[in-house]
CSV table of C-alpha atoms and ligand atoms in Angstrom, one decimal:
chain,number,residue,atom,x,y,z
N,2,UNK,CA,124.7,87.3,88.8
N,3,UNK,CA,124.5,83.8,87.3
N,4,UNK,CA,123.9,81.9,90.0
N,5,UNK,CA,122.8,84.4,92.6
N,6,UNK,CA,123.0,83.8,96.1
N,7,UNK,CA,119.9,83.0,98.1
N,8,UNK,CA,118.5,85.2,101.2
N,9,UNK,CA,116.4,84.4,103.7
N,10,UNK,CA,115.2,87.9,104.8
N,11,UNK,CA,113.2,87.6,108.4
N,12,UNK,CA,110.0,90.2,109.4
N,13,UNK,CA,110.9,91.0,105.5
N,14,UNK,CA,107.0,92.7,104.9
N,15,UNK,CA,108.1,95.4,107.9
N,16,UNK,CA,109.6,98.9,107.3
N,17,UNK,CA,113.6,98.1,107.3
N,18,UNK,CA,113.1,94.7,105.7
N,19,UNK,CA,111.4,95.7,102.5
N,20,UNK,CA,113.7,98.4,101.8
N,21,UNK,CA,116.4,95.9,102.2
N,22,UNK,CA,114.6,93.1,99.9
N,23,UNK,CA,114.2,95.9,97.3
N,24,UNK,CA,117.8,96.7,97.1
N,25,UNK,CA,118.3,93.0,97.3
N,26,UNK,CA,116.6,92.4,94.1
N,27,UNK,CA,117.8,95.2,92.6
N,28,UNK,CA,121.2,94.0,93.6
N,29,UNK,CA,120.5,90.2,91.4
N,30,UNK,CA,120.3,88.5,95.1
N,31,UNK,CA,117.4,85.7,94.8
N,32,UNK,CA,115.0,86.7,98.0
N,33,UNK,CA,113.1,84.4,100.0
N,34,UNK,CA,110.9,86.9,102.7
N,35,UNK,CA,109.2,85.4,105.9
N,36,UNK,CA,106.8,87.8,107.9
N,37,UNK,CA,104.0,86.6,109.8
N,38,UNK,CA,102.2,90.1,109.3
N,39,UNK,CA,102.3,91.3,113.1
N,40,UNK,CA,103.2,94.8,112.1
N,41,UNK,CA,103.3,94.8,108.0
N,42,UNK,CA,100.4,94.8,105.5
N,43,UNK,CA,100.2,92.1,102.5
N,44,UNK,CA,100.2,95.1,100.5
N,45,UNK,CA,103.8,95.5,100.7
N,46,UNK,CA,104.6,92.7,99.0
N,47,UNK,CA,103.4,93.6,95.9
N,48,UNK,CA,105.2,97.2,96.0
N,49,UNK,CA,108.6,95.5,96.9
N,50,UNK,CA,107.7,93.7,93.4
N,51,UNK,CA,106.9,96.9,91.8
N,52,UNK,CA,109.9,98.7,93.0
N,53,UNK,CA,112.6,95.8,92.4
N,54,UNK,CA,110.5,95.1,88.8
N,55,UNK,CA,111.2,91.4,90.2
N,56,UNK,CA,109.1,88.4,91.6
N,57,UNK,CA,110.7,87.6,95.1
N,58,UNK,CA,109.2,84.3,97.2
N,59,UNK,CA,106.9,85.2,100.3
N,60,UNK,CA,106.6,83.1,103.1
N,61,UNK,CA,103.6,83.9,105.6
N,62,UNK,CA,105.3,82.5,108.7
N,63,UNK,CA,106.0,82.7,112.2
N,64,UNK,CA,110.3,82.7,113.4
N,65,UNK,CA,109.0,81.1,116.6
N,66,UNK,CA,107.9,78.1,114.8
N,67,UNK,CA,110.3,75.3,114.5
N,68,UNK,CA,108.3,73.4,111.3
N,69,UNK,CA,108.2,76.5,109.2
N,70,UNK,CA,111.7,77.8,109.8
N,71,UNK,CA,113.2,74.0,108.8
N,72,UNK,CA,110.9,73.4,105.7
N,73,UNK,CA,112.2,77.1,104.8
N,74,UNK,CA,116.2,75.9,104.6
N,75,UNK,CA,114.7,72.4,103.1
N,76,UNK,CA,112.4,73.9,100.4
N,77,UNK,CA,115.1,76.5,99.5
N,78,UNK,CA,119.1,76.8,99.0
N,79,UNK,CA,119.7,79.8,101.6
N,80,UNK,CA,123.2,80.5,101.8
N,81,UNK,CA,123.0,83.6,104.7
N,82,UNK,CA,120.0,84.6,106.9
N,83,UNK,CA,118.9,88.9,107.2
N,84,UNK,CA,117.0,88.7,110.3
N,85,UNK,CA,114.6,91.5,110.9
N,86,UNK,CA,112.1,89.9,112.3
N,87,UNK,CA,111.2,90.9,115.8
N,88,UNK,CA,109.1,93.4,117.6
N,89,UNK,CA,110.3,96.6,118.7
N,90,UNK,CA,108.3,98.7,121.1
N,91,UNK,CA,110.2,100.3,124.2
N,92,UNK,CA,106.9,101.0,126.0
N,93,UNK,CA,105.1,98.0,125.0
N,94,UNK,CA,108.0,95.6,125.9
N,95,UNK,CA,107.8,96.9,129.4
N,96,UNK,CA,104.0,96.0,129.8
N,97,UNK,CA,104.6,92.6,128.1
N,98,UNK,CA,107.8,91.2,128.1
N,99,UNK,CA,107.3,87.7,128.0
N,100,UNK,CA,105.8,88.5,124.3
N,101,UNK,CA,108.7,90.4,124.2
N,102,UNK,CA,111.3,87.8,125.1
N,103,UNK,CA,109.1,84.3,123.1
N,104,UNK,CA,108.9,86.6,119.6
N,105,UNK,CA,112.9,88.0,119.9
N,106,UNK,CA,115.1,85.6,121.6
N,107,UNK,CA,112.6,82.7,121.4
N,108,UNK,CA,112.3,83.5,117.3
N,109,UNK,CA,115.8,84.0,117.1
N,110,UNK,CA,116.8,80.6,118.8
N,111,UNK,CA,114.5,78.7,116.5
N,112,UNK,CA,116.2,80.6,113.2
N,113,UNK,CA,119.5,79.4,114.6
N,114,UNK,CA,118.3,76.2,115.2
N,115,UNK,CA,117.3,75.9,112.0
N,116,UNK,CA,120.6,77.1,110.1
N,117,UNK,CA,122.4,75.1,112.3
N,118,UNK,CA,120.2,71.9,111.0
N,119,UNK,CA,121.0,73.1,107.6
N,120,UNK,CA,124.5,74.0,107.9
N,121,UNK,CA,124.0,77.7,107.1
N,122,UNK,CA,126.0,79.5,109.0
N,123,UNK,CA,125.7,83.4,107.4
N,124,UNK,CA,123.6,85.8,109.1
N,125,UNK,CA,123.0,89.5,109.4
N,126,UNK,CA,121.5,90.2,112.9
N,127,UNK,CA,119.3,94.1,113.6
N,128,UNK,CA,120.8,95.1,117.0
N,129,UNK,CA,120.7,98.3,118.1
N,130,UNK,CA,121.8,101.6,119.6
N,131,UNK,CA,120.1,100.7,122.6
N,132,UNK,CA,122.4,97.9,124.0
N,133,UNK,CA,124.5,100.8,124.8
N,134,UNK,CA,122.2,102.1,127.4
N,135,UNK,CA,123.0,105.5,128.7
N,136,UNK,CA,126.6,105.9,126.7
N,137,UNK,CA,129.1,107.0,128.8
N,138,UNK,CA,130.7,108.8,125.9
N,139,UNK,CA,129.7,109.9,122.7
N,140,UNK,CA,130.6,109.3,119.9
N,141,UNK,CA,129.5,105.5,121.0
N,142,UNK,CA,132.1,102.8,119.3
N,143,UNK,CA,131.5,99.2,119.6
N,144,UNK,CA,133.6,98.4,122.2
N,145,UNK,CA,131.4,100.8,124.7
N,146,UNK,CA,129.6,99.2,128.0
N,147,UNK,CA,126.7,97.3,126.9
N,148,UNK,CA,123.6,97.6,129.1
N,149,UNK,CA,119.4,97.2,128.4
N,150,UNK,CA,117.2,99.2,130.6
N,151,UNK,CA,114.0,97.4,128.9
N,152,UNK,CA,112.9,94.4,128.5
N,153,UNK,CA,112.9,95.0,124.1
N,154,UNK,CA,116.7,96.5,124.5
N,155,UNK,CA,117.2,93.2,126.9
N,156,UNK,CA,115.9,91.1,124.4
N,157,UNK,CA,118.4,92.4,121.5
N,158,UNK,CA,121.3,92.2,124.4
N,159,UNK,CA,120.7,88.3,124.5
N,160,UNK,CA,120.2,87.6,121.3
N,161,UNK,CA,124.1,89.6,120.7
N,162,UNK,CA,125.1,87.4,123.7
N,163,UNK,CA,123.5,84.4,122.1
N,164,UNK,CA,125.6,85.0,118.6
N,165,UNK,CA,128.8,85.1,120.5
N,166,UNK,CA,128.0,81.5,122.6
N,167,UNK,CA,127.2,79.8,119.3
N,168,UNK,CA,130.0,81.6,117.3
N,169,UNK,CA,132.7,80.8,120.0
N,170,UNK,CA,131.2,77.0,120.4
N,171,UNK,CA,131.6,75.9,116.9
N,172,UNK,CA,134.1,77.3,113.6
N,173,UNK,CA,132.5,78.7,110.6
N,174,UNK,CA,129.9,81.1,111.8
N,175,UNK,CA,129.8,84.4,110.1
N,176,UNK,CA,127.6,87.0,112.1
N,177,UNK,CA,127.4,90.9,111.4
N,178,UNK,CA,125.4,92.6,114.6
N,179,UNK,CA,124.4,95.6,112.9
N,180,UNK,CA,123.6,97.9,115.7
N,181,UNK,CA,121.2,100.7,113.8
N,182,UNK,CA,120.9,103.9,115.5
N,183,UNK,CA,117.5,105.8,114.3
N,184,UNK,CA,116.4,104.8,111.3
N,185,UNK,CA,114.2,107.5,109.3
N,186,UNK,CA,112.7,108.4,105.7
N,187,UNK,CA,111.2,106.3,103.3
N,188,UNK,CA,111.5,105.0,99.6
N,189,UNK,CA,111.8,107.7,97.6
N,190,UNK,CA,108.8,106.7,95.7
N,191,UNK,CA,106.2,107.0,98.2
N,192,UNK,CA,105.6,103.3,98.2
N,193,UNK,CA,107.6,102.0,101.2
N,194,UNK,CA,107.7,103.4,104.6
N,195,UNK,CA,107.5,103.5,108.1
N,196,UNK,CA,103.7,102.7,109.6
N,197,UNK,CA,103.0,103.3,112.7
N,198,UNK,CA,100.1,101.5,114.9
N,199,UNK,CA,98.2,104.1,117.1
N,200,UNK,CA,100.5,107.2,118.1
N,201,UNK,CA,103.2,107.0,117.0
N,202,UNK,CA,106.6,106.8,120.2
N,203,UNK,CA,109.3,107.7,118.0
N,204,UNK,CA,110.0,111.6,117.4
N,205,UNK,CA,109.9,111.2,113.0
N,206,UNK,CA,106.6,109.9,112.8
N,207,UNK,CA,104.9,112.0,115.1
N,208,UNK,CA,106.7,114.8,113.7
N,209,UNK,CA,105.0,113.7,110.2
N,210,UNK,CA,101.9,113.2,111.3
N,211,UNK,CA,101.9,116.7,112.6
N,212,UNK,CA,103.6,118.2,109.2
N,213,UNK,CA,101.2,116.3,107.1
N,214,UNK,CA,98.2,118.4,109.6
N,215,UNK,CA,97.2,114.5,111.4
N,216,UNK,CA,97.9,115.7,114.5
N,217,UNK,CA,97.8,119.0,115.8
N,218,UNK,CA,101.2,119.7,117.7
N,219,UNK,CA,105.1,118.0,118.5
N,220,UNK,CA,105.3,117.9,122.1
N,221,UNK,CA,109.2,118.0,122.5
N,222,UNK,CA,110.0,115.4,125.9
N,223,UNK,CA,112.2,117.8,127.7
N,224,UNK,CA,113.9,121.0,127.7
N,225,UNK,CA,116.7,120.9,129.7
N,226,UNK,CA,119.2,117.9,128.8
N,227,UNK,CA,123.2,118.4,128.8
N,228,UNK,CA,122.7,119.1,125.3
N,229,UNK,CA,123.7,122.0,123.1
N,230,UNK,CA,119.8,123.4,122.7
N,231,UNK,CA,118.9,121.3,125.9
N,232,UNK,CA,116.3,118.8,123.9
N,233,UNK,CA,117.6,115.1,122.5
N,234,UNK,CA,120.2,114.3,120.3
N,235,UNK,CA,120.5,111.1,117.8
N,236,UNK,CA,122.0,109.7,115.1
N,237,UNK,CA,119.6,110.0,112.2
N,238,UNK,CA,119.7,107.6,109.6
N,239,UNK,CA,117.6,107.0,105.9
N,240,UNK,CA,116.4,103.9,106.2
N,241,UNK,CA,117.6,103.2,101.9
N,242,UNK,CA,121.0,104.2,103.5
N,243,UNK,CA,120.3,101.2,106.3
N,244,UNK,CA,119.3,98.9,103.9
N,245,UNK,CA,122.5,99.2,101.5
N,246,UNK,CA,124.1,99.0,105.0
N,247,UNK,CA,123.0,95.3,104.8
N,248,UNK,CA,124.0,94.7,101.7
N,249,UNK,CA,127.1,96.0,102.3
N,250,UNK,CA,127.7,93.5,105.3
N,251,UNK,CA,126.1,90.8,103.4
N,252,UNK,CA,129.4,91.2,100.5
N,253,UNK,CA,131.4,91.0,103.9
N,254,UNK,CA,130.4,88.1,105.8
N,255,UNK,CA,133.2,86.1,104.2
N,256,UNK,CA,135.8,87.9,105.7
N,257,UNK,CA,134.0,87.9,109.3
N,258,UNK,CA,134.7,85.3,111.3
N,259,UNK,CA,132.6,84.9,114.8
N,260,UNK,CA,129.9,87.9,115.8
N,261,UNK,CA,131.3,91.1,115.3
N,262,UNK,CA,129.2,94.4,116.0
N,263,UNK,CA,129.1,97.1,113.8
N,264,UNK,CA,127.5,100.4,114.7
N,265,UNK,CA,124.9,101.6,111.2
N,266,UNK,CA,124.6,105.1,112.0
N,267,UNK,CA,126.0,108.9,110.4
N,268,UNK,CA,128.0,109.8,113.3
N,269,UNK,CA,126.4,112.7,113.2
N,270,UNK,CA,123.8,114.0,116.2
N,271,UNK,CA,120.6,116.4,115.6
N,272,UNK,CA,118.2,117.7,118.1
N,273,UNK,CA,114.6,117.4,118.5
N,274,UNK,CA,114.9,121.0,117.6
N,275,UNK,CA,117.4,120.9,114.8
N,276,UNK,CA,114.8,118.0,113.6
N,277,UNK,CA,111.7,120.2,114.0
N,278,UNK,CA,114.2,123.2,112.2
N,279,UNK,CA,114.7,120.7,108.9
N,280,UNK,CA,110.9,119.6,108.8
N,281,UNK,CA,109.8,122.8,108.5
N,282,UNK,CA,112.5,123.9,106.0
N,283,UNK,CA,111.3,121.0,103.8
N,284,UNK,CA,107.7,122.1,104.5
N,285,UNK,CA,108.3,126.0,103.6
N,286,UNK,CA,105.8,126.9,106.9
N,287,UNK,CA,106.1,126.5,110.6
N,288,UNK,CA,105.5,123.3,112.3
N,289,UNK,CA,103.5,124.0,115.6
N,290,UNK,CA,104.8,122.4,119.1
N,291,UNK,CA,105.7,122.8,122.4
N,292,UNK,CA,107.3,121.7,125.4
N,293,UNK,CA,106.9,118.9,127.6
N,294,UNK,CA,108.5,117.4,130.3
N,295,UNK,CA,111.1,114.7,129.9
N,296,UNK,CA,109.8,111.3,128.5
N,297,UNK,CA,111.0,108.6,131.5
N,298,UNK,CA,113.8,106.6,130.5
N,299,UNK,CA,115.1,109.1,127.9
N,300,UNK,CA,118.9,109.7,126.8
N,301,UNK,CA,120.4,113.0,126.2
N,302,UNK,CA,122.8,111.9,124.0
N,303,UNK,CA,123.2,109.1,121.6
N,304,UNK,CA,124.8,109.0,118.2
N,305,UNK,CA,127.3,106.5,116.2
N,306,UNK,CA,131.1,106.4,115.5
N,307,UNK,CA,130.8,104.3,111.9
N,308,UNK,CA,134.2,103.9,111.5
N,309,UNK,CA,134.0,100.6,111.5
N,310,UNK,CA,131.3,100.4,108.9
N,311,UNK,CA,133.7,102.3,106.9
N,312,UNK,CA,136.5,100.2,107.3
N,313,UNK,CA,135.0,96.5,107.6
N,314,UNK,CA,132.0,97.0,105.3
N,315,UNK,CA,132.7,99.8,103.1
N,316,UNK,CA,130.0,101.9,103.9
N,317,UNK,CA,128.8,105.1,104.7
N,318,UNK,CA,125.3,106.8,105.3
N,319,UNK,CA,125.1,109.2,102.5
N,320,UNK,CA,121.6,110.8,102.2
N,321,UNK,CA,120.9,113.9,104.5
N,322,UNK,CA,118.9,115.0,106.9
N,323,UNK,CA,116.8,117.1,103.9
N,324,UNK,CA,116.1,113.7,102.3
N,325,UNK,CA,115.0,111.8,105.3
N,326,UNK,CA,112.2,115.0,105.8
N,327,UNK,CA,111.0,114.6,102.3
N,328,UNK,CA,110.8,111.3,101.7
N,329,UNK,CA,109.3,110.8,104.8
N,330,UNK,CA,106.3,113.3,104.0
N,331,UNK,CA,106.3,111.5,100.2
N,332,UNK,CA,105.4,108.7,101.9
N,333,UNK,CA,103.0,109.6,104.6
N,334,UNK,CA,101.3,112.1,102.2
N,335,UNK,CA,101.3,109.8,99.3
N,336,UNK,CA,99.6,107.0,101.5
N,337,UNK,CA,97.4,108.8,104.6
N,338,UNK,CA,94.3,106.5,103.8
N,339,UNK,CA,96.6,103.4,104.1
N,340,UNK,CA,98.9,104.0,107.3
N,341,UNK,CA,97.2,102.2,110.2
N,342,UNK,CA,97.6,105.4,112.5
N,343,UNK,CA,95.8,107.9,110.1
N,344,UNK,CA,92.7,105.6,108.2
X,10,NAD,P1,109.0,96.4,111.7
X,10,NAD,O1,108.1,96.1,112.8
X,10,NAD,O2,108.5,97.3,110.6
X,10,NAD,O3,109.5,95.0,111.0
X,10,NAD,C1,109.6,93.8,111.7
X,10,NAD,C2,108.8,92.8,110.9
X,10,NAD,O4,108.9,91.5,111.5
X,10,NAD,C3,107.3,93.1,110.8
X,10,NAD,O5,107.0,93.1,109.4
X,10,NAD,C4,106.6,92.0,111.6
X,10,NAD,O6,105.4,91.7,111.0
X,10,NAD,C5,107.6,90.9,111.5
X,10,NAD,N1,107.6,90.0,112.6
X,10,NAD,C6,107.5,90.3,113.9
X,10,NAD,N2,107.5,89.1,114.6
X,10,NAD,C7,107.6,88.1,113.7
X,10,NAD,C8,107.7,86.7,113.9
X,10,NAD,N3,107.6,86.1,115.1
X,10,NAD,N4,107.7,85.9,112.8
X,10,NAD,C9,107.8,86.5,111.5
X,10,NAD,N5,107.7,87.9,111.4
X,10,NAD,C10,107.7,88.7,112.5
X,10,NAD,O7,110.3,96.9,112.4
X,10,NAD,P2,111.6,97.6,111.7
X,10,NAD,O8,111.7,99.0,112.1
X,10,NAD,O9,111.7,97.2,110.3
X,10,NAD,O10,112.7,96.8,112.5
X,10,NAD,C11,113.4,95.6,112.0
X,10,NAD,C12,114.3,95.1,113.0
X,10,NAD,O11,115.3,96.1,113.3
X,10,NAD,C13,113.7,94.7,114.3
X,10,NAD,O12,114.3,93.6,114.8
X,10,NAD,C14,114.0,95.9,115.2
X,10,NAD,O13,114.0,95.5,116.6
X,10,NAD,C15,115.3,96.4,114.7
X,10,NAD,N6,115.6,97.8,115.0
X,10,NAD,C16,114.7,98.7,114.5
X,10,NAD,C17,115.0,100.0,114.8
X,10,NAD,C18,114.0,101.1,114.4
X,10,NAD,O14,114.0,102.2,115.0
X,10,NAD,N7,113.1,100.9,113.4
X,10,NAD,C19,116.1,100.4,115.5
X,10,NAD,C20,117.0,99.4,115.9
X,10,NAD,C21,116.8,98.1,115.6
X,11,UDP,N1,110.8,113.0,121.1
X,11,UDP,C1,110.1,114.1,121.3
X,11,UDP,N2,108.7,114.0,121.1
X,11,UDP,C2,108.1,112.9,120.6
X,11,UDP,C3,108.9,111.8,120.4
X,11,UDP,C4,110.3,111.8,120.7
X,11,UDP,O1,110.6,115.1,121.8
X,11,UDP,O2,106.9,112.9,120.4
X,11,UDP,C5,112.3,113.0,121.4
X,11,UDP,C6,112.8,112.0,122.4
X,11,UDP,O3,112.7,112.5,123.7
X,11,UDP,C7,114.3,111.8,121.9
X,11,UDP,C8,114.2,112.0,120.4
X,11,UDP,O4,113.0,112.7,120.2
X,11,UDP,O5,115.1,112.9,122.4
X,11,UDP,C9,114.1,110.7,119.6
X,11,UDP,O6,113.1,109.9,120.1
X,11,UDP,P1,112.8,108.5,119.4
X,11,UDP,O7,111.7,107.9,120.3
X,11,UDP,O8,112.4,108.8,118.0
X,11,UDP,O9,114.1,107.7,119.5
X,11,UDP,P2,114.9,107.1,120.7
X,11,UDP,O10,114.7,108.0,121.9
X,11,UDP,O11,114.3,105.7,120.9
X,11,UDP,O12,116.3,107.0,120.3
């Protein structure tokens, strides 16, 4: 690229964003990152430079304030906005949600603010599975019932609501609501991953941690679900597969016009069982677990129908479920005195 386009990328230190700013330099795209370190480590930064074998610029920065956010469009050309940036804990949004709501829709308001200000009018929004609640059907398309049933899956239903207002109110907006389904793995590398703080909620991590011999035992939440072996199913997805995702909706913008959602997932479902099956087919020995009972607020069923990945953004998920296991245990093996959870 000559004269390569310039990114903002929001929460850009955290485990989705830096895969993405990799593959973003890697693609020729000039990066500017913004993270204000909530749940990332500095350390990052220099890996993403490793990785890309490019200098990117980092901003250390807050999306809920409105100084940083306009110096950022007037200190820098940015033609579209990636915006990561948010927090993302089911349980935790519940016990705080007005933290919840300031950082997500708060943050989000003031980005828009700002493009607005600056006439930049691109952006790449994370949404996710969970605006779909309890799907009625599966495979879930992106015309299903939206519904939250937390404050953190509210917060990501407002923000989508908040796109369509601003995109409907004025011509020229250009807004990809990627909703991801579960995104997995890690860099192949072993430099970038997922980090946890404390336990870890979501079933990959914790089924790491017990792989790598952190913790002792899975528990799987729940035995008896309308499910083919009666434990959870989801959509899977490596998270360098995610992050080409945006890429891929980045070369599209110009032919979206408004907010249009697009489901990032495989379209394909596994079980906590089927997960446990694959870990330990990576590993070569048995992982030990049991079960438990049913974790409160839990889905049976949830996984994607991409088509319209495929058709509006070219795209496709294309590493396996063998991929996600290993790079995963790369990564947490590779980095046990580092991850927040196990040092
Ligand atoms: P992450 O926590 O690793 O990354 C988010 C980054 O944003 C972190 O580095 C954090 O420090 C930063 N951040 C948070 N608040 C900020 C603020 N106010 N100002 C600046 N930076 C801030 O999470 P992730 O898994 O990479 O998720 C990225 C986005 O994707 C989030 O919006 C999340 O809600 C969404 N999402 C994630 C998943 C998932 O399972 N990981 C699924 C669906 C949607
Ligand atoms: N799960 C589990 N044990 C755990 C964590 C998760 O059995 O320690 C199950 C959970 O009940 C669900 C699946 O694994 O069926 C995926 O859970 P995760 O939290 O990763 O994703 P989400 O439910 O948010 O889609």
């Amino acid at each position: 690229m000559s004269n390569p386009d310039t990114i903002l990328v929001t929460g850009g230190a955290g485990f989705i964003g830096s895969h993405t700013v990799v593959e973003l330099l890697q693609a020729g795209y000039a990066v500017v990152a913004l993270d204000n370190f909530a749940n990332a480590k500095p350390s990052v930064i220099s890996r993403i430079c490793t990785l890309a074998g490019r200098d990117f610029t980092f901003v250390e920065g807050d999306v809920r304030d409105p100084g940083c956010m306009a110096a950022l469009f007037r200190d820098h050309p940015i033609q579209t906005v990636i915006h990561f940036a948010g927090l993302k804990a089911v349980g935790e949004s519940t016990r705080v949600p007005l933290t919840y709501y300031q950082n997500n829709v708060t943050g989000t308001l003031n980005l828009l603010e700002a493009m607005r200000g600056a006439g930049c009018r691109n952006l790449v929004f994370s949404s996710s599975a969970t605006v779909y609640g309890d799907p009625a059907e599966v495979p879930i398309r992106e015309d299903s019932p939206l519904s939250a049933t937390n404050p953190y899956g509210r917060s990501k239903l407002m923000i989508e609501e908040i796109c369509r207002d601003l995109a409907k109110s004025e011509p020229g907006w250009r807004i990809a609501l990627l909703r991801y389904f579960n995104p997995v793995g890690a860099h192949p590398s072993g430099l970038l991953g997922e980090d946890p703080q404390g336990v870890p909620n979501n079933l990959m991590p914790y089924l790491l941690q017990v792989a790598s011999g952190h913790r002792p035992h899975l528990e799987v939440f729940g035995q008896d679900y309308p499910t083919p072996d009666g434990t959870g199913v989801r959509d899977y997805l490596h998270v360098v597969d995610l992050a080409l995702g945006h890429l891929a909706a980045l070369k599209a913008l110009p032919r979206i016009e408004g907010a249009i959602p697009i489901n990032l997932g495989t379209g394909r479902g596994y079980s906590v069982l089927e997960m446990i099956q694959a870990m330990e087919k990576v590993m070569g020995h048995p992982i030990p677990w049991q079960f438990g009972p049913r974790r409160p607020g839990d889905i049976a069923l949830c996984y994607a129908n991409p088509d319209r990945a495929h058709t509006m953004l070219g795209w496709r998920a294309e590493r396996d479920l063998m991929a996600m296991c290993s790079d995963g245990l790369t990564w947490i093996k590779s980095n046990s005195s580092l991850n927040s959870a196990l040092a």
